PDB file of C-alpha atoms in Angstrom:
ATOM      1  CA  UNK A 709     -61.258   9.229   3.066  1.00 63.00           C
ATOM      2  CA  UNK A 710     -60.116   7.981   7.284  1.00 71.00           C
ATOM      3  CA  UNK A 711     -56.975   6.976   7.131  1.00 90.00           C
ATOM      4  CA  UNK A 712     -55.218   3.632   9.733  1.00 94.00           C
ATOM      5  CA  UNK A 713     -52.059   3.565   9.542  1.00 95.00           C
ATOM      6  CA  UNK A 714     -50.541  -0.107  11.029  1.00 97.00           C
ATOM      7  CA  UNK A 715     -47.145  -0.271  12.536  1.00 97.00           C
ATOM      8  CA  UNK A 716     -44.825  -2.550  11.573  1.00 97.00           C
ATOM      9  CA  UNK A 717     -46.284  -3.514   7.974  1.00 96.00           C
ATOM     10  CA  UNK A 718     -43.791  -7.095   8.678  1.00 96.00           C
ATOM     11  CA  UNK A 719     -41.433  -7.897  11.374  1.00 97.00           C
ATOM     12  CA  UNK A 720     -40.233 -12.389  11.461  1.00 97.00           C
ATOM     13  CA  UNK A 721     -38.834 -13.153  14.790  1.00 96.00           C
ATOM     14  CA  UNK A 722     -38.339 -15.750  16.035  1.00 97.00           C
ATOM     15  CA  UNK A 723     -40.122 -18.390  18.219  1.00 97.00           C
ATOM     16  CA  UNK A 724     -40.941 -17.081  21.882  1.00 97.00           C
ATOM     17  CA  UNK A 725     -39.617 -13.743  21.900  1.00 97.00           C
ATOM     18  CA  UNK A 726     -43.111 -11.140  22.213  1.00 97.00           C
ATOM     19  CA  UNK A 727     -44.728  -9.110  19.210  1.00 97.00           C
ATOM     20  CA  UNK A 728     -46.335  -5.684  18.999  1.00 97.00           C
ATOM     21  CA  UNK A 729     -48.300  -4.266  16.086  1.00 98.00           C
ATOM     22  CA  UNK A 730     -49.451  -0.748  16.276  1.00 97.00           C
ATOM     23  CA  UNK A 731     -52.403   0.307  14.815  1.00 96.00           C
ATOM     24  CA  UNK A 732     -53.630   3.830  14.356  1.00 95.00           C
ATOM     25  CA  UNK A 733     -56.596   6.531  13.198  1.00 93.00           C
ATOM     26  CA  UNK A 734     -54.168   8.865  11.521  1.00 93.00           C
ATOM     27  CA  UNK A 735     -57.426  11.630  11.405  1.00 89.00           C
ATOM     28  CA  UNK A 736     -60.229  10.372  13.372  1.00 88.00           C
ATOM     29  CA  UNK A 737     -60.814   9.485  16.951  1.00 88.00           C
ATOM     30  CA  UNK A 738     -62.031   4.970  16.705  1.00 86.00           C
ATOM     31  CA  UNK A 739     -64.329   4.595  19.722  1.00 80.00           C
ATOM     32  CA  UNK A 740     -64.132   1.044  18.553  1.00 87.00           C
ATOM     33  CA  UNK A 741     -60.509  -0.982  16.626  1.00 92.00           C
ATOM     34  CA  UNK A 742     -61.227  -4.639  16.081  1.00 93.00           C
ATOM     35  CA  UNK A 743     -58.492  -6.933  15.431  1.00 96.00           C
ATOM     36  CA  UNK A 744     -58.857  -9.321  12.496  1.00 96.00           C
ATOM     37  CA  UNK A 745     -55.569 -12.534  11.115  1.00 97.00           C
ATOM     38  CA  UNK A 746     -56.052 -13.666   8.512  1.00 96.00           C
ATOM     39  CA  UNK A 747     -54.462 -17.324   6.686  1.00 93.00           C
ATOM     40  CA  UNK A 748     -52.908 -16.718   3.130  1.00 89.00           C
ATOM     41  CA  UNK A 749     -56.057 -17.536   0.484  1.00 86.00           C
ATOM     42  CA  UNK A 750     -58.719 -17.839   3.831  1.00 92.00           C
ATOM     43  CA  UNK A 751     -61.335 -15.507   5.127  1.00 95.00           C
ATOM     44  CA  UNK A 752     -60.411 -13.098   7.941  1.00 95.00           C
ATOM     45  CA  UNK A 753     -61.110 -13.967  11.257  1.00 95.00           C
ATOM     46  CA  UNK A 754     -62.708 -11.656  13.982  1.00 94.00           C
ATOM     47  CA  UNK A 755     -60.027 -12.117  16.962  1.00 95.00           C
ATOM     48  CA  UNK A 756     -61.424  -8.698  19.202  1.00 94.00           C
ATOM     49  CA  UNK A 757     -63.069  -6.119  19.803  1.00 91.00           C
ATOM     50  CA  UNK A 758     -61.094  -3.277  21.364  1.00 88.00           C
ATOM     51  CA  UNK A 759     -62.995  -0.157  22.851  1.00 85.00           C
ATOM     52  CA  UNK A 760     -61.031   2.355  24.534  1.00 82.00           C
ATOM     53  CA  UNK A 761     -60.565   2.740  27.729  1.00 81.00           C
ATOM     54  CA  UNK A 762     -61.674  -0.846  28.537  1.00 83.00           C
ATOM     55  CA  UNK A 763     -61.007  -4.389  28.213  1.00 86.00           C
ATOM     56  CA  UNK A 764     -60.653  -5.665  25.360  1.00 91.00           C
ATOM     57  CA  UNK A 765     -63.943  -8.397  24.188  1.00 91.00           C
ATOM     58  CA  UNK A 766     -62.462 -11.924  22.659  1.00 94.00           C
ATOM     59  CA  UNK A 767     -64.013 -13.741  20.674  1.00 93.00           C
ATOM     60  CA  UNK A 768     -64.509 -17.375  21.119  1.00 92.00           C
ATOM     61  CA  UNK A 769     -61.572 -19.434  21.116  1.00 94.00           C
ATOM     62  CA  UNK A 770     -58.701 -16.221  20.912  1.00 95.00           C
ATOM     63  CA  UNK A 771     -56.672 -16.247  23.679  1.00 94.00           C
ATOM     64  CA  UNK A 772     -56.446 -13.968  25.464  1.00 93.00           C
ATOM     65  CA  UNK A 773     -53.217 -13.816  26.717  1.00 94.00           C
ATOM     66  CA  UNK A 774     -52.142 -14.682  24.306  1.00 96.00           C
ATOM     67  CA  UNK A 775     -53.512 -11.932  22.516  1.00 97.00           C
ATOM     68  CA  UNK A 776     -53.187  -8.306  25.324  1.00 96.00           C
ATOM     69  CA  UNK A 777     -54.763  -5.632  23.426  1.00 94.00           C
ATOM     70  CA  UNK A 778     -54.622  -2.423  25.017  1.00 90.00           C
ATOM     71  CA  UNK A 779     -56.545   0.618  23.756  1.00 88.00           C
ATOM     72  CA  UNK A 780     -54.707   3.321  25.763  1.00 82.00           C
ATOM     73  CA  UNK A 781     -56.502   6.395  23.853  1.00 89.00           C
ATOM     74  CA  UNK A 782     -58.907   7.435  20.828  1.00 89.00           C
ATOM     75  CA  UNK A 783     -56.529   6.953  18.191  1.00 92.00           C
ATOM     76  CA  UNK A 784     -54.927   3.797  19.019  1.00 93.00           C
ATOM     77  CA  UNK A 785     -54.876   0.600  20.098  1.00 94.00           C
ATOM     78  CA  UNK A 786     -52.382  -1.795  19.782  1.00 95.00           C
ATOM     79  CA  UNK A 787     -51.878  -5.843  19.909  1.00 97.00           C
ATOM     80  CA  UNK A 788     -49.092  -7.900  21.532  1.00 97.00           C
ATOM     81  CA  UNK A 789     -48.486 -11.145  20.567  1.00 97.00           C
ATOM     82  CA  UNK A 790     -46.357 -13.204  23.095  1.00 97.00           C
ATOM     83  CA  UNK A 791     -44.146 -15.211  23.275  1.00 96.00           C
ATOM     84  CA  UNK A 792     -45.180 -15.934  19.106  1.00 97.00           C
ATOM     85  CA  UNK A 793     -45.044 -19.666  17.888  1.00 96.00           C
ATOM     86  CA  UNK A 794     -45.274 -20.003  14.511  1.00 96.00           C
ATOM     87  CA  UNK A 795     -48.261 -20.914  14.026  1.00 95.00           C
ATOM     88  CA  UNK A 796     -48.437 -17.878  15.234  1.00 96.00           C
ATOM     89  CA  UNK A 797     -47.538 -16.070  11.780  1.00 97.00           C
ATOM     90  CA  UNK A 798     -50.594 -14.900  10.079  1.00 97.00           C
ATOM     91  CA  UNK A 799     -51.705 -11.902   9.057  1.00 97.00           C
ATOM     92  CA  UNK A 800     -53.022  -9.074  11.123  1.00 98.00           C
ATOM     93  CA  UNK A 801     -55.555  -6.285  10.105  1.00 97.00           C
ATOM     94  CA  UNK A 802     -56.518  -3.631  12.262  1.00 96.00           C
ATOM     95  CA  UNK A 803     -60.272  -1.597  11.623  1.00 94.00           C
ATOM     96  CA  UNK A 804     -61.166   1.410  13.057  1.00 91.00           C
ATOM     97  CA  UNK A 805     -64.897   2.697  13.870  1.00 84.00           C
ATOM     98  CA  UNK A 806     -65.067   6.120  13.599  1.00 75.00           C
ATOM     99  CA  UNK A 807     -68.218   6.591  16.040  1.00 67.00           C
ATOM    100  CA  UNK A 808     -70.973   5.464  17.513  1.00 60.00           C
ATOM    101  CA  UNK A 809     -73.889   3.978  15.524  1.00 58.00           C
ATOM    102  CA  UNK A 810     -71.419   4.204  12.545  1.00 61.00           C
ATOM    103  CA  UNK A 811     -71.158   1.215  10.772  1.00 70.00           C
ATOM    104  CA  UNK A 812     -67.999   2.949   8.904  1.00 72.00           C
ATOM    105  CA  UNK A 813     -65.503   1.073   9.887  1.00 81.00           C
ATOM    106  CA  UNK A 814     -62.247   1.933   7.984  1.00 88.00           C
ATOM    107  CA  UNK A 815     -58.959  -1.060   7.733  1.00 93.00           C
ATOM    108  CA  UNK A 816     -55.238  -0.720   7.918  1.00 95.00           C
ATOM    109  CA  UNK A 817     -52.336  -1.881   5.764  1.00 95.00           C
ATOM    110  CA  UNK A 818     -51.545  -5.273   8.043  1.00 96.00           C
ATOM    111  CA  UNK A 819     -49.229  -6.745   9.581  1.00 97.00           C
ATOM    112  CA  UNK A 820     -47.832  -9.541   8.150  1.00 97.00           C
ATOM    113  CA  UNK A 821     -45.530 -11.614  11.318  1.00 97.00           C
ATOM    114  CA  UNK A 822     -43.144 -14.697  10.412  1.00 97.00           C
ATOM    115  CA  UNK A 823     -42.330 -17.165  13.199  1.00 97.00           C
ATOM    116  CA  UNK A 824     -39.046 -18.507  12.959  1.00 96.00           C
TER     117      UNK A 824
ATOM    118  CA  UNK B1129     -74.243 -22.947  10.109  1.00 58.00           C
ATOM    119  CA  UNK B1130     -72.277 -20.061   8.654  1.00 67.00           C
ATOM    120  CA  UNK B1131     -73.882 -16.727   8.402  1.00 92.00           C
ATOM    121  CA  UNK B1132     -71.544 -15.237   5.254  1.00 96.00           C
ATOM    122  CA  UNK B1133     -71.206 -17.681   2.301  1.00 97.00           C
ATOM    123  CA  UNK B1134     -69.340 -17.065  -1.081  1.00 97.00           C
ATOM    124  CA  UNK B1135     -70.290 -19.456  -3.141  1.00 96.00           C
ATOM    125  CA  UNK B1136     -68.242 -18.798  -5.934  1.00 97.00           C
ATOM    126  CA  UNK B1137     -64.300 -19.839  -5.304  1.00 96.00           C
ATOM    127  CA  UNK B1138     -62.471 -17.711  -7.837  1.00 96.00           C
ATOM    128  CA  UNK B1139     -64.524 -16.661 -11.296  1.00 97.00           C
ATOM    129  CA  UNK B1140     -63.538 -15.179 -14.351  1.00 97.00           C
ATOM    130  CA  UNK B1141     -64.353 -12.261 -16.582  1.00 97.00           C
ATOM    131  CA  UNK B1142     -63.491 -11.120 -19.646  1.00 97.00           C
ATOM    132  CA  UNK B1143     -62.374  -6.871 -19.561  1.00 97.00           C
ATOM    133  CA  UNK B1144     -64.984  -4.651 -20.560  1.00 97.00           C
ATOM    134  CA  UNK B1145     -67.894  -7.759 -19.430  1.00 98.00           C
ATOM    135  CA  UNK B1146     -70.080  -7.283 -16.275  1.00 98.00           C
ATOM    136  CA  UNK B1147     -69.757  -9.537 -13.636  1.00 98.00           C
ATOM    137  CA  UNK B1148     -72.416 -11.159 -10.146  1.00 98.00           C
ATOM    138  CA  UNK B1149     -70.538 -12.052  -6.756  1.00 98.00           C
ATOM    139  CA  UNK B1150     -72.523 -15.126  -4.730  1.00 98.00           C
ATOM    140  CA  UNK B1151     -73.722 -13.796  -0.932  1.00 98.00           C
ATOM    141  CA  UNK B1152     -75.915 -15.318   1.276  1.00 98.00           C
ATOM    142  CA  UNK B1153     -76.788 -14.244   4.687  1.00 97.00           C
ATOM    143  CA  UNK B1154     -78.392 -15.696   8.122  1.00 95.00           C
ATOM    144  CA  UNK B1155     -79.115 -13.262  11.116  1.00 91.00           C
ATOM    145  CA  UNK B1156     -82.544 -13.038  12.819  1.00 88.00           C
ATOM    146  CA  UNK B1157     -81.616  -9.006  12.897  1.00 87.00           C
ATOM    147  CA  UNK B1158     -83.717  -6.697  12.135  1.00 87.00           C
ATOM    148  CA  UNK B1159     -80.358  -4.141  11.446  1.00 86.00           C
ATOM    149  CA  UNK B1160     -78.019  -5.297  10.054  1.00 90.00           C
ATOM    150  CA  UNK B1161     -75.462  -4.113   8.217  1.00 91.00           C
ATOM    151  CA  UNK B1162     -73.909  -5.229   4.559  1.00 94.00           C
ATOM    152  CA  UNK B1163     -70.499  -5.167   2.498  1.00 94.00           C
ATOM    153  CA  UNK B1164     -68.144  -5.815   0.278  1.00 96.00           C
ATOM    154  CA  UNK B1165     -64.125  -4.899   0.477  1.00 95.00           C
ATOM    155  CA  UNK B1166     -61.413  -5.890  -1.967  1.00 96.00           C
ATOM    156  CA  UNK B1167     -58.185  -7.304  -1.129  1.00 96.00           C
ATOM    157  CA  UNK B1168     -55.603  -7.145  -3.499  1.00 95.00           C
ATOM    158  CA  UNK B1169     -52.349  -9.439  -4.106  1.00 93.00           C
ATOM    159  CA  UNK B1170     -50.940  -5.799  -0.786  1.00 91.00           C
ATOM    160  CA  UNK B1171     -53.814  -7.493   1.298  1.00 93.00           C
ATOM    161  CA  UNK B1172     -55.685  -3.979   1.815  1.00 92.00           C
ATOM    162  CA  UNK B1173     -58.745  -4.471   2.846  1.00 93.00           C
ATOM    163  CA  UNK B1174     -60.198  -1.385  -0.208  1.00 92.00           C
ATOM    164  CA  UNK B1175     -64.559  -1.013   0.956  1.00 91.00           C
ATOM    165  CA  UNK B1176     -66.434  -1.042  -1.873  1.00 94.00           C
ATOM    166  CA  UNK B1177     -70.439  -0.400  -0.867  1.00 94.00           C
ATOM    167  CA  UNK B1178     -72.573  -0.836   1.518  1.00 92.00           C
ATOM    168  CA  UNK B1179     -75.922  -1.745   2.427  1.00 94.00           C
ATOM    169  CA  UNK B1180     -77.879  -1.140   5.139  1.00 91.00           C
ATOM    170  CA  UNK B1181     -81.155  -3.973   5.916  1.00 92.00           C
ATOM    171  CA  UNK B1182     -83.351  -0.961   5.570  1.00 91.00           C
ATOM    172  CA  UNK B1183     -81.998   0.076   2.414  1.00 90.00           C
ATOM    173  CA  UNK B1184     -84.566  -0.280   0.514  1.00 89.00           C
ATOM    174  CA  UNK B1185     -83.508   0.736  -3.075  1.00 94.00           C
ATOM    175  CA  UNK B1186     -79.866  -1.149  -4.286  1.00 96.00           C
ATOM    176  CA  UNK B1187     -76.707   0.515  -3.225  1.00 95.00           C
ATOM    177  CA  UNK B1188     -74.376   1.590  -5.890  1.00 96.00           C
ATOM    178  CA  UNK B1189     -70.513   3.163  -5.735  1.00 95.00           C
ATOM    179  CA  UNK B1190     -69.353   3.666  -9.642  1.00 97.00           C
ATOM    180  CA  UNK B1191     -69.305  -0.008 -11.365  1.00 98.00           C
ATOM    181  CA  UNK B1192     -70.589  -1.448  -8.394  1.00 98.00           C
ATOM    182  CA  UNK B1193     -73.812  -2.024  -6.924  1.00 97.00           C
ATOM    183  CA  UNK B1194     -75.247  -4.708  -4.491  1.00 97.00           C
ATOM    184  CA  UNK B1195     -78.218  -6.465  -5.442  1.00 97.00           C
ATOM    185  CA  UNK B1196     -79.951  -7.159  -2.634  1.00 97.00           C
ATOM    186  CA  UNK B1197     -82.591  -9.163  -1.507  1.00 96.00           C
ATOM    187  CA  UNK B1198     -84.470  -9.459   2.104  1.00 95.00           C
ATOM    188  CA  UNK B1199     -86.561 -12.335   1.142  1.00 95.00           C
ATOM    189  CA  UNK B1200     -83.379 -14.920  -0.080  1.00 96.00           C
ATOM    190  CA  UNK B1201     -80.788 -13.904   2.220  1.00 96.00           C
ATOM    191  CA  UNK B1202     -78.291 -12.716  -0.736  1.00 97.00           C
ATOM    192  CA  UNK B1203     -76.694  -9.325  -1.381  1.00 98.00           C
ATOM    193  CA  UNK B1204     -74.787  -9.081  -5.064  1.00 98.00           C
ATOM    194  CA  UNK B1205     -71.422  -7.337  -6.164  1.00 98.00           C
ATOM    195  CA  UNK B1206     -72.527  -5.838  -9.811  1.00 98.00           C
ATOM    196  CA  UNK B1207     -69.387  -5.782 -11.139  1.00 98.00           C
ATOM    197  CA  UNK B1208     -69.588  -4.015 -14.551  1.00 97.00           C
ATOM    198  CA  UNK B1209     -66.953  -3.186 -17.150  1.00 96.00           C
ATOM    199  CA  UNK B1210     -64.872  -4.955 -15.610  1.00 98.00           C
ATOM    200  CA  UNK B1211     -61.131  -3.818 -15.387  1.00 97.00           C
ATOM    201  CA  UNK B1212     -58.064  -5.853 -15.262  1.00 97.00           C
ATOM    202  CA  UNK B1213     -56.712  -3.829 -12.603  1.00 97.00           C
ATOM    203  CA  UNK B1214     -60.656  -6.118 -10.496  1.00 98.00           C
ATOM    204  CA  UNK B1215     -58.514  -8.360 -10.816  1.00 98.00           C
ATOM    205  CA  UNK B1216     -58.402  -9.830  -6.762  1.00 97.00           C
ATOM    206  CA  UNK B1217     -60.097 -11.098  -3.677  1.00 97.00           C
ATOM    207  CA  UNK B1218     -63.203 -10.127  -2.503  1.00 98.00           C
ATOM    208  CA  UNK B1219     -64.936 -10.036   0.514  1.00 97.00           C
ATOM    209  CA  UNK B1220     -68.723  -9.927   1.549  1.00 97.00           C
ATOM    210  CA  UNK B1221     -69.849  -8.794   5.174  1.00 95.00           C
ATOM    211  CA  UNK B1222     -72.831  -8.675   7.403  1.00 94.00           C
ATOM    212  CA  UNK B1223     -72.192  -6.118  10.523  1.00 90.00           C
ATOM    213  CA  UNK B1224     -75.118  -7.102  13.433  1.00 79.00           C
ATOM    214  CA  UNK B1225     -76.035  -6.653  16.989  1.00 68.00           C
ATOM    215  CA  UNK B1226     -76.617  -2.627  17.744  1.00 61.00           C
ATOM    216  CA  UNK B1227     -75.979   0.993  17.808  1.00 58.00           C
ATOM    217  CA  UNK B1228     -74.309   2.425  20.553  1.00 58.00           C
ATOM    218  CA  UNK B1229     -73.298  -1.685  22.258  1.00 58.00           C
ATOM    219  CA  UNK B1230     -69.564  -2.452  22.707  1.00 56.00           C
ATOM    220  CA  UNK B1231     -69.107  -4.556  19.993  1.00 57.00           C
ATOM    221  CA  UNK B1232     -71.156  -3.034  17.425  1.00 65.00           C
ATOM    222  CA  UNK B1233     -69.791  -2.863  13.564  1.00 74.00           C
ATOM    223  CA  UNK B1234     -67.538  -6.002  14.396  1.00 82.00           C
ATOM    224  CA  UNK B1235     -68.023  -8.676  10.981  1.00 89.00           C
ATOM    225  CA  UNK B1236     -68.391 -11.445  10.440  1.00 92.00           C
ATOM    226  CA  UNK B1237     -66.492 -12.301   5.829  1.00 95.00           C
ATOM    227  CA  UNK B1238     -67.531 -15.268   3.946  1.00 97.00           C
ATOM    228  CA  UNK B1239     -65.310 -16.502   2.930  1.00 96.00           C
ATOM    229  CA  UNK B1240     -64.240 -14.564  -0.506  1.00 97.00           C
ATOM    230  CA  UNK B1241     -63.910 -15.866  -3.769  1.00 98.00           C
ATOM    231  CA  UNK B1242     -60.649 -15.081  -6.080  1.00 97.00           C
ATOM    232  CA  UNK B1243     -61.833 -13.076 -10.042  1.00 98.00           C
ATOM    233  CA  UNK B1244     -59.655 -12.538 -11.976  1.00 98.00           C
ATOM    234  CA  UNK B1245     -60.347 -10.263 -15.272  1.00 98.00           C
ATOM    235  CA  UNK B1246     -58.984 -12.204 -18.761  1.00 96.00           C
ATOM    236  CA  UNK B1247     -57.918  -9.154 -21.022  1.00 95.00           C
TER     237      UNK B1247
END
């Protein structure tokens, strides 16, 4: 099956710093990538939809300036948590859709962010 | 209103027995897709099974089958012959929207069910 990677798998940072998380589709071109957030023992909540070459579409309640998403190529999307605070500590998961009109979606292994 | 509802926070099953995890959904779309994912403690999301709204037959993938009852808007997952490795969190998810739309493919997840398989 298709592979989606995330880097880093975990990160610990100080409050006020920015953290960049990469999501890569390794063996296919992803026209659309999605970013989810998951708190412990809770469900995945969609943060934003990222389409290659265009601005991301953010879900209601998600701060665009706080969570910067860039989808510069068909295999890479990045999520930058700017000026991170302890409440941003969470598990961030990306997924990638192979092509238009397909339901096939592949998830990355996730990134655990801890903000001290 | 919840779009995806999983009413069982936790389920227990004996090894080698079958178990059903419940999922109901709410949508006004005619075209939609339903998914089940398994999330072990490592956090990765493992795709299990998919059912399209127009599929007339229930989906099956090995030991997994999806009991799709469209009129009731339910998409229960049945795991046959449970194994110890099946212990994990299970999520039901729904894809709405029309093919080709910029947000097509985004998933709404249920609250999850923690399945514990006893030896």
